[in-house]
XYZ file of C-alpha atoms in Angstrom:
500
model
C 16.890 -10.354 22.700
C 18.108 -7.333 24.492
C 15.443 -4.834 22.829
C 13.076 -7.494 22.847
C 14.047 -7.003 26.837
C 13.725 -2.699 26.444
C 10.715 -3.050 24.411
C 9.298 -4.935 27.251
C 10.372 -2.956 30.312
C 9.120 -0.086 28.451
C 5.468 -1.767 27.753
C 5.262 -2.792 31.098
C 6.620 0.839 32.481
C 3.746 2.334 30.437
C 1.149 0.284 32.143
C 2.169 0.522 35.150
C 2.422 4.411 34.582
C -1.225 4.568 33.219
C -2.500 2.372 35.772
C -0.924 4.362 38.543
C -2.970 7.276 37.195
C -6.081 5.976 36.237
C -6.527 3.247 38.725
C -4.675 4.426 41.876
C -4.737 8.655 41.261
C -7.877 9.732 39.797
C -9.698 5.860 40.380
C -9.048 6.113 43.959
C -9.328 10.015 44.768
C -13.041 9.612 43.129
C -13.724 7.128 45.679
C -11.889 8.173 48.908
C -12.762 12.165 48.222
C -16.294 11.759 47.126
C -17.914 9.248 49.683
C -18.396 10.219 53.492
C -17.371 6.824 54.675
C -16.425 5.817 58.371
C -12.856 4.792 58.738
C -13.330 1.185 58.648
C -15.331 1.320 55.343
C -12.953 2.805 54.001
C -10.622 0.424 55.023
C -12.779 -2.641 53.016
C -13.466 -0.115 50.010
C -9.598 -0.411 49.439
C -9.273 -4.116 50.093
C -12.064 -4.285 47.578
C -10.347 -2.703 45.228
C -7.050 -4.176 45.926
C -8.516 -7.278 46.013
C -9.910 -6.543 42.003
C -6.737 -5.461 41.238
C -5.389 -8.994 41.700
C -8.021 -9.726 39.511
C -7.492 -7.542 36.883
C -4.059 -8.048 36.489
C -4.644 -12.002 36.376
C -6.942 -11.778 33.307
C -4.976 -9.166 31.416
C -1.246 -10.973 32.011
C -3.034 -13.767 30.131
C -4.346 -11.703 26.988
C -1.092 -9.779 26.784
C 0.921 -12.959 26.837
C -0.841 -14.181 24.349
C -0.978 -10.466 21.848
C 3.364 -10.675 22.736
C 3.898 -14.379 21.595
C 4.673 -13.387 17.946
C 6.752 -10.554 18.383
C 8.736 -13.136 21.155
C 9.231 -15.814 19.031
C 10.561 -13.327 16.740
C 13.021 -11.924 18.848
C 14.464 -14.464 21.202
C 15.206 -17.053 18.136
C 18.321 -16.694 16.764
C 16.745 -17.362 13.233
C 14.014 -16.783 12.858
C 12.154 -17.485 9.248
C 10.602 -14.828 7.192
C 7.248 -15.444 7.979
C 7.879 -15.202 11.688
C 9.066 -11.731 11.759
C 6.526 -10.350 8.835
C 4.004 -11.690 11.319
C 5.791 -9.842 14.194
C 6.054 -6.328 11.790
C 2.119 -6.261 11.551
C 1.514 -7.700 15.145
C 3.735 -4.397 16.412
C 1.378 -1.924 14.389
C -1.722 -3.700 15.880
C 0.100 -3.613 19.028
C -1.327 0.073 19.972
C -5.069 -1.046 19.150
C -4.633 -4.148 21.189
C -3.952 -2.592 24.028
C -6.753 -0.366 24.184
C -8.826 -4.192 23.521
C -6.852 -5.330 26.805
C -7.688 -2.385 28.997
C -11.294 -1.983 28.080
C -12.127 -5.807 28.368
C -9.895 -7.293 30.554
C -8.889 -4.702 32.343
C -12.318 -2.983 33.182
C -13.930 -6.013 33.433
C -11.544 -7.684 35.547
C -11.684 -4.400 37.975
C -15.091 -4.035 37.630
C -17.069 -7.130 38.333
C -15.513 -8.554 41.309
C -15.785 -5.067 42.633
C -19.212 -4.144 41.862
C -20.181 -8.171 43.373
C -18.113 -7.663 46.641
C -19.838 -4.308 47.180
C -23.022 -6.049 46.899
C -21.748 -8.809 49.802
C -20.829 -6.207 52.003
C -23.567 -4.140 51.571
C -26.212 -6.821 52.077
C -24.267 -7.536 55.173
C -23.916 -4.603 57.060
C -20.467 -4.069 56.757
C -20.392 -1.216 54.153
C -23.440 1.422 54.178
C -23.922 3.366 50.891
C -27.256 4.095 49.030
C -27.358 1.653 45.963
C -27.291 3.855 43.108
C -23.936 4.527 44.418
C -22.446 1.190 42.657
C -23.629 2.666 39.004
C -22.096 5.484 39.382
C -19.031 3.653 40.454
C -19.516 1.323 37.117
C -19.837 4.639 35.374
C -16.742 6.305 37.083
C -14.812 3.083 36.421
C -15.803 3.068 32.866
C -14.536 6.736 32.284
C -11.397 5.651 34.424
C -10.648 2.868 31.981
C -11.749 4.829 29.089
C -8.955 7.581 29.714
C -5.982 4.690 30.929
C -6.834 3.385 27.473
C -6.491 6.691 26.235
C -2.703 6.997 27.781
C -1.887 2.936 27.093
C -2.485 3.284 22.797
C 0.055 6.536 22.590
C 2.699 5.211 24.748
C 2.736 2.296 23.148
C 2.703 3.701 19.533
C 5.722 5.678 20.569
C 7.449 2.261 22.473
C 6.505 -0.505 19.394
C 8.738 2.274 16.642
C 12.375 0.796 17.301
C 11.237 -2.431 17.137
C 9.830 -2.006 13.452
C 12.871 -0.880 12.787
C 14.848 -3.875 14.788
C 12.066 -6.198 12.387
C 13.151 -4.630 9.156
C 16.477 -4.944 9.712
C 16.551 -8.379 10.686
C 14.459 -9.460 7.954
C 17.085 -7.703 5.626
C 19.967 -9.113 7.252
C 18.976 -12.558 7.394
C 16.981 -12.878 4.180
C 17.832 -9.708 1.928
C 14.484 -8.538 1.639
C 12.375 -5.367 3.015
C 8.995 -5.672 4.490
C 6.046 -5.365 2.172
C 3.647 -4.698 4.381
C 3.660 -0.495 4.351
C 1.194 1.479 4.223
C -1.551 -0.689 6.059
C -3.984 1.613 8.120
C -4.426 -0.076 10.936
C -6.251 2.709 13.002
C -7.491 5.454 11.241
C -6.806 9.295 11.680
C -9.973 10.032 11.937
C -11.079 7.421 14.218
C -7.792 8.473 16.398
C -8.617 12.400 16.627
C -12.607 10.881 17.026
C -11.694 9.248 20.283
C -9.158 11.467 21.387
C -11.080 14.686 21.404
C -14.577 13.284 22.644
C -12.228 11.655 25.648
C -10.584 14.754 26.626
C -13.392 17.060 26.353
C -15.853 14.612 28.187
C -13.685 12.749 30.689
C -13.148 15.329 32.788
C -16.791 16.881 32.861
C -18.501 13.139 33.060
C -15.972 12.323 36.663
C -16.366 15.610 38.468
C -20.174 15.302 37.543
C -20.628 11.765 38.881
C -18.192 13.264 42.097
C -20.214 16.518 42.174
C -23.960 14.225 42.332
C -22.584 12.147 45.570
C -20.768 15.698 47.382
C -23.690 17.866 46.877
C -26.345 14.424 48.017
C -24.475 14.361 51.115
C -23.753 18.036 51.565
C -27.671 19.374 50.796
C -29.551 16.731 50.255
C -29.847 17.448 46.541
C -32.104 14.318 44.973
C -30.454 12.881 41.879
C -33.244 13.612 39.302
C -33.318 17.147 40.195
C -29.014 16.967 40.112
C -29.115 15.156 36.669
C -31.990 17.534 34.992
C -29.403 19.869 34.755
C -25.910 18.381 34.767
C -27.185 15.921 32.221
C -27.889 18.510 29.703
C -24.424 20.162 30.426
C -22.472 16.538 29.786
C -25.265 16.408 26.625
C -23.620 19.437 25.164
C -20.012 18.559 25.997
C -20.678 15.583 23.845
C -21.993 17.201 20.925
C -19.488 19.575 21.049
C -16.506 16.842 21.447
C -18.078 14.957 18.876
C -18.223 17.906 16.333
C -14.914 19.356 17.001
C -13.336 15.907 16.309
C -15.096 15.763 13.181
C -14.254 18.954 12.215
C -10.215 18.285 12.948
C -10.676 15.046 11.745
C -11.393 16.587 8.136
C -8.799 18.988 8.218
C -5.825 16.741 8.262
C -7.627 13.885 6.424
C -7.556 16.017 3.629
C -4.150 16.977 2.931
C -3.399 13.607 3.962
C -5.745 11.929 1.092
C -4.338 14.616 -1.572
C -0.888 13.107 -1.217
C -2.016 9.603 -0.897
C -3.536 10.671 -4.449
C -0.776 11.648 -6.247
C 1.256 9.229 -4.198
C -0.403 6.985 -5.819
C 0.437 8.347 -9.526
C 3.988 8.310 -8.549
C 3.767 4.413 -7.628
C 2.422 3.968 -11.078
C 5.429 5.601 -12.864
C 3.409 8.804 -13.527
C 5.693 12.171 -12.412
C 3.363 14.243 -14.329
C 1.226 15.667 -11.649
C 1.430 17.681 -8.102
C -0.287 18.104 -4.813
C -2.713 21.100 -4.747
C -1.116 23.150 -1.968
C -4.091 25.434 0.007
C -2.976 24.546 3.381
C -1.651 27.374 5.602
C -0.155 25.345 8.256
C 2.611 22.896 8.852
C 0.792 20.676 5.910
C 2.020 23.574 3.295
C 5.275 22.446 4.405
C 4.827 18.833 3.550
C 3.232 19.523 0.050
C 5.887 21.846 -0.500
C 8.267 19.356 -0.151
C 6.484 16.402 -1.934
C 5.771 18.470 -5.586
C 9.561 19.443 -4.761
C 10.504 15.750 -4.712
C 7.997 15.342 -7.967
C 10.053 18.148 -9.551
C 13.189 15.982 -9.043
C 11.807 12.863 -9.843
C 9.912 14.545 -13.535
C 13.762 15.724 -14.299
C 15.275 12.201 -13.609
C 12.614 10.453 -15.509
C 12.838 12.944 -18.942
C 16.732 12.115 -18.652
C 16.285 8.540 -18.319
C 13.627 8.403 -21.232
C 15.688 10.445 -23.246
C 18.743 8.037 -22.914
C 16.992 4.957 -23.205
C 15.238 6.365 -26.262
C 19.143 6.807 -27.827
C 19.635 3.547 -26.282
C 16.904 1.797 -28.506
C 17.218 3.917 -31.949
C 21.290 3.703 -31.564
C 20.964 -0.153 -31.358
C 18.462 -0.175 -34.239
C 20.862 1.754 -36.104
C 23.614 -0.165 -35.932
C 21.448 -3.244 -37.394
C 20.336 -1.638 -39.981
C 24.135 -0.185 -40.840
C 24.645 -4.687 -41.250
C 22.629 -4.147 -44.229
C 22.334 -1.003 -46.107
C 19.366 -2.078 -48.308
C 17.330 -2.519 -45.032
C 18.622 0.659 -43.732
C 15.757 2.493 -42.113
C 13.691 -0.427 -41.720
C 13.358 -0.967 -37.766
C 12.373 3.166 -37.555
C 9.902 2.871 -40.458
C 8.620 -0.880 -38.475
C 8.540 1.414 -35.424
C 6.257 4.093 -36.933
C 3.739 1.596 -38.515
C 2.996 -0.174 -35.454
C 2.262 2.993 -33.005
C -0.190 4.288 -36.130
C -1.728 0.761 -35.718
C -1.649 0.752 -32.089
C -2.970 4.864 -32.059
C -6.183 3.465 -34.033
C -6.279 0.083 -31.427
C -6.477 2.303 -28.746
C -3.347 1.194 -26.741
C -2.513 4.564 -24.148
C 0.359 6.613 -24.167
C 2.747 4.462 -21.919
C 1.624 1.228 -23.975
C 2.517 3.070 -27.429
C 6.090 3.745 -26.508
C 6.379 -0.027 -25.304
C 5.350 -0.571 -28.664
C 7.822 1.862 -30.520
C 10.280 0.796 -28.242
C 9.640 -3.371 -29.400
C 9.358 -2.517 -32.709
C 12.557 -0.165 -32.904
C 14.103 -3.525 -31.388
C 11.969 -6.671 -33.034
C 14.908 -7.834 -35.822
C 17.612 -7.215 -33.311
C 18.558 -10.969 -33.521
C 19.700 -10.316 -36.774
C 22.890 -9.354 -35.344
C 23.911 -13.004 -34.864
C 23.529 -13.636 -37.735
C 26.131 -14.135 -40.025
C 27.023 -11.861 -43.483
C 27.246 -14.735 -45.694
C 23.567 -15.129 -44.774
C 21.907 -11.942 -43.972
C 23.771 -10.233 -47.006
C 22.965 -12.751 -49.618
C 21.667 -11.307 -52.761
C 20.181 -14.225 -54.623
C 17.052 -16.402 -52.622
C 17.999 -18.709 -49.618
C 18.313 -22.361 -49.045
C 16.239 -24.098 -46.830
C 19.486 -24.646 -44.126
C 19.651 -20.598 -44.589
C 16.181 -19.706 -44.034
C 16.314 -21.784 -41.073
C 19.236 -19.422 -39.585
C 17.207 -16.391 -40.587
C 14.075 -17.952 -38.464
C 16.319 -17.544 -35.742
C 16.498 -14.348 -35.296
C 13.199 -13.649 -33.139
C 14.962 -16.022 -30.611
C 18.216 -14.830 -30.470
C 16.888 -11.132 -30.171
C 15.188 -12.003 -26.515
C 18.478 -13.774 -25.778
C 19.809 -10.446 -26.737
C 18.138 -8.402 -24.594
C 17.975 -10.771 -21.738
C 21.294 -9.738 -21.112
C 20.895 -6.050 -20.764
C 20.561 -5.131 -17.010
C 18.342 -4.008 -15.332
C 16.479 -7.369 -16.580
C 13.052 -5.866 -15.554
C 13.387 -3.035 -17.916
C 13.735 -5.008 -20.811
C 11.433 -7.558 -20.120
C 8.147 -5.688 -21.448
C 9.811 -6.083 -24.602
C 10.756 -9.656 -25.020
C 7.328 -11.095 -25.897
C 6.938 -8.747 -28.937
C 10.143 -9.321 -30.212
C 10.126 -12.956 -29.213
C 6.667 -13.654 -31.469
C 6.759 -10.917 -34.354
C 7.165 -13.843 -36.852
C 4.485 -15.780 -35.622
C 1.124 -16.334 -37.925
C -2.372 -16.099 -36.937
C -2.877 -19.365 -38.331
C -0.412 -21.074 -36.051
C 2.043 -21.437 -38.742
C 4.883 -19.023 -37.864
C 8.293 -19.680 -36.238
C 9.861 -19.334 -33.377
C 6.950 -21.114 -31.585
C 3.706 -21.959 -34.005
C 1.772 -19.877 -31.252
C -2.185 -19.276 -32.700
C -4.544 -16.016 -32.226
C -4.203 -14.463 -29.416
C -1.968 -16.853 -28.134
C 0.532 -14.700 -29.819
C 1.604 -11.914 -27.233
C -0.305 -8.065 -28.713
C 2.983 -6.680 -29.981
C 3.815 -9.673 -31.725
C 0.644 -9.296 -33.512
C 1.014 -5.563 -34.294
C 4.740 -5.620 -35.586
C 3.943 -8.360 -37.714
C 1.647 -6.472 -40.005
C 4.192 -3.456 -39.688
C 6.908 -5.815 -40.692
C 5.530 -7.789 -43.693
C 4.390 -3.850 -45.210
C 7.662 -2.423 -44.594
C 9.513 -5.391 -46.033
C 7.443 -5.511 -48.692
C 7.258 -2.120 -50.173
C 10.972 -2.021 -49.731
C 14.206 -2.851 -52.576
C 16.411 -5.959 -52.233
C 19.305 -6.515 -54.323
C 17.219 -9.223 -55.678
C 14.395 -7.740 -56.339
C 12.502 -4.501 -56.185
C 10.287 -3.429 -53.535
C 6.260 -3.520 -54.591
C 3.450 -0.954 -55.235
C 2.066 -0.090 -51.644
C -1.456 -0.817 -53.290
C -0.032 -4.252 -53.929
C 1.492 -4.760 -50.824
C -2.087 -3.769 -48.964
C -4.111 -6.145 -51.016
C -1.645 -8.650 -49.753
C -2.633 -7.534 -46.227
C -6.184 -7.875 -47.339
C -6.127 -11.565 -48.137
C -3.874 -12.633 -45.278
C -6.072 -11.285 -42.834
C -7.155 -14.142 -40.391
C -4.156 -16.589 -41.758
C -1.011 -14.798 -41.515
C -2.118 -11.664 -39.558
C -4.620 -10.533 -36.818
C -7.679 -9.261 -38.239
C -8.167 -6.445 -36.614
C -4.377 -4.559 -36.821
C -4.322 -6.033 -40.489
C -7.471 -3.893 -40.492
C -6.512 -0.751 -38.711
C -3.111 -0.601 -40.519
C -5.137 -0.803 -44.182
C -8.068 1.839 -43.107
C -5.138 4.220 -41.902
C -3.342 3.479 -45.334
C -6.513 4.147 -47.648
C -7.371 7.360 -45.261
C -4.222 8.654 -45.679
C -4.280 8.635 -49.352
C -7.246 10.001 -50.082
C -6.280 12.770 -47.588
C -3.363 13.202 -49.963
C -5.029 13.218 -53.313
């Protein structure tokens, strides 16, 4: 509650400092300065515009109540639920936006009207004496007035709403251990920022002393307004374009830096370290890029040391299965290399082939629970024994459910999970059908029937490789997917006629 309190105070001290010099400063100099007024008009001018004040205030205390509700609610609860202070985290980022909306509705508006329809009262009665096309340029004047406290209002308050987003993370991580989601929302654009900015600081200034200028010089010489605007109307003109082109301009140069890292930000995300930010900046963005391809540099190093360890991870715990049972030695590698040839010709990408390797290296991993008597038999097995073979596809994602971090292992699962499941529906653990049965499952399972296949059992030796394909051949569609079937026989026949 207490910055709730600061964050307040200092919202309220930044309105009342923009106000001060929008309204009161350059507002009322352009009035009091600029019109050759009797005392006593003068007098009513102010209680005119005190009088809007009032007004003005009224209106906007009611929209800004109702834009600070969320972040309230947020703050003076003692718990507040999740959703109330996500809610609060994105109201504070439109908070900057919102208070340009108040100034240049409510605000203006609120000054404005009951201003411009008081003047009118006490002009049509005498009691204040100005030429008529004096209230336009006072709606103009006002505009520009509000334009510029707007101006003021959205970067104070971007730099006042920061220690609250962090006050809203850290409550939402305190109270619920979890960080907010919502990053990286553009809310107002750079562009649309240095737009505004520029055209307001390069036109402001020349728009108010020209609309100042027009009423000194009537007054002064007698100068007509048509013959005053044929001139200073081409000079404002010009200020425009020029505003409107030099924003554009600036606007481009740091857009573009910014969307190159948002680029290969966006790699990184992904899991990709391989690329970096072009750097052909020579200003303070150099710096930045510098730093970020320094960071990539890092990260490229961490990730080639993790991949190399989790690659000994995977081939030292198909290793030690395959050291159970030293007529199967080599099988999960040899597994391993049939299914990326199979996925290479399926067209699976880089990062989805070492998924594959890294399932196949792992699909009979099971097989460490079971036991010798079993997996070491030499003669053929009885039904009760085949059934604790069938096992194994199970007990392998039980297996490797319990390896932390639980998210890295989980791309695996599903492959090892299903390799013993048949196209026709007929396979174990789960009698899944087609492409029911999760991709890698599909793909090791052709890898897996050739390798055991061609390879020697104590009980019997392993067959031709010509046999073993035919046997692909006719279980295509019943036992095995179609097309990896496929694939894995055209790369077989390729291969040997490559070789004879």
């Amino acid at each position: 509650m207490k910055s709730y309190r600061t964050f307040l105070k200092q919202i309220l001290l930044n309105y009342i400092i923009g106000s001060v010099i929008a309204v009161a400063v350059v507002g009322g100099l352009f009035v009091l300065t600029t019109v050759d007024a009797p005392l006593l008009q003068n007098i009513r001018m102010v209680g005119i515009m005190m009088f809007s004040f009032v007004v003005m205030l009224g209106l906007e205390s009611i929209v800004f109540r109702h834009h600070i509700r969320t972040i309230r609610e947020a703050c003076v609860i003692d718990f507040p639920t999740e959703e109330m202070i996500k809610r609060a985290y994105i109201q504070l980022h439109k908070f900057p936006k919102l208070s340009v909306y108040r100034i240049m509705l409510p605000h203006f508006l609120g000054l404005t009207v009951p201003a411009l329809i008081l003047m009118i009262i006490c002009m049509g009665k005498g009691w204040i004496t100005l030429p008529t096309y004096y209230l336009w340029i006072g709606g103009a004047g006002a505009l520009m007035v509000a334009s510029m406290h707007a101006f003021i209002e959205f970067f104070l308050t971007a730099s006042a709403i920061r220690p609250m987003l962090i006050l809203m993370k850290e409550r939402l991580h305190r109270l619920y251990g979890k960080d907010i989601l919502e990053l990286g929302q553009v809310h107002v654009s750079v562009r649309r920022k240095f737009q505004w900015s520029i055209f307001l600081i390069g036109v402001f200034p020349l728009v108010l002393f020209s609309l100042a200028a027009q009423i000194r010089l009537q007054e002064m010489t007698g100068m007509q307004s048509g013959e005053y605007w044929s001139w200073a109307g081409a000079v404002i003109l010009v200020s425009i374009a020029f505003s409107i082109v030099g924003a554009q301009l600036l606007a481009r140069d740091v857009e573009h830096p910014i969307r190159n890292l948002y680029s290969e930000m966006e790699h990184v995300k992904n899991g990709d370290f391989s690329g970096e930010a072009e750097d052909y900046y020579s200003d303070d963005f150099s710096l930045l890029i510098s730093g970020f391809n320094h960071m990539i540099k890092g990260l490229q190093l961490r990730d080639r040391r993790s991949a190399q360890l989790q690659d000994s991870y995977f081939a030292t715990l198909a290793a030690a299965l395959d050291a159970r049972d030293p007529y199967t030695a080599g099988h999960s590698l040899r597994v391993a290399e049939y299914a990326v040839i199979i996925g290479e010709n399926a067209g699976l990408n880089t990062y989805e082939l070492d998924r594959l390797r890294k399932t196949a290296l792992l699909h009979d991993i099971g097989k460490i629970g079971i036991t010798d008597s079993v997996l070491l038999k030499d003669g053929k097995l009885t039904d009760e024994e085949f059934d604790q073979i069938k096992k194994h596809p199970a007990l392998g994602e039980s297996i490797l459910q319990q390896v932390e971090p639980k998210d890295a292992m989980q791309p695996y699962l599903p492959g090892v999970r299903s390799h013993h499941e048949r196209y026709d529906g007929k396979g174990y653990p789960d009698g899944l059908q087609g492409e029911d049965i999760p991709l890698f499952g599909r793909i090791i399972a052709v890898a897996d029937a050739y390798d055991a296949m061609t390879s020697n059992r104590p009980y019997r030796k392993g067959m031709p490789s010509e046999k073993a394909i035919m046997i692909l051949e006719e279980g295509r569609g019943t036992q095995w997917d179609p097309q990896f079937a496929s694939i894995f026989i055209d790369s077989y026949r390729k291969k040997k006629e490559l070789i004879s």
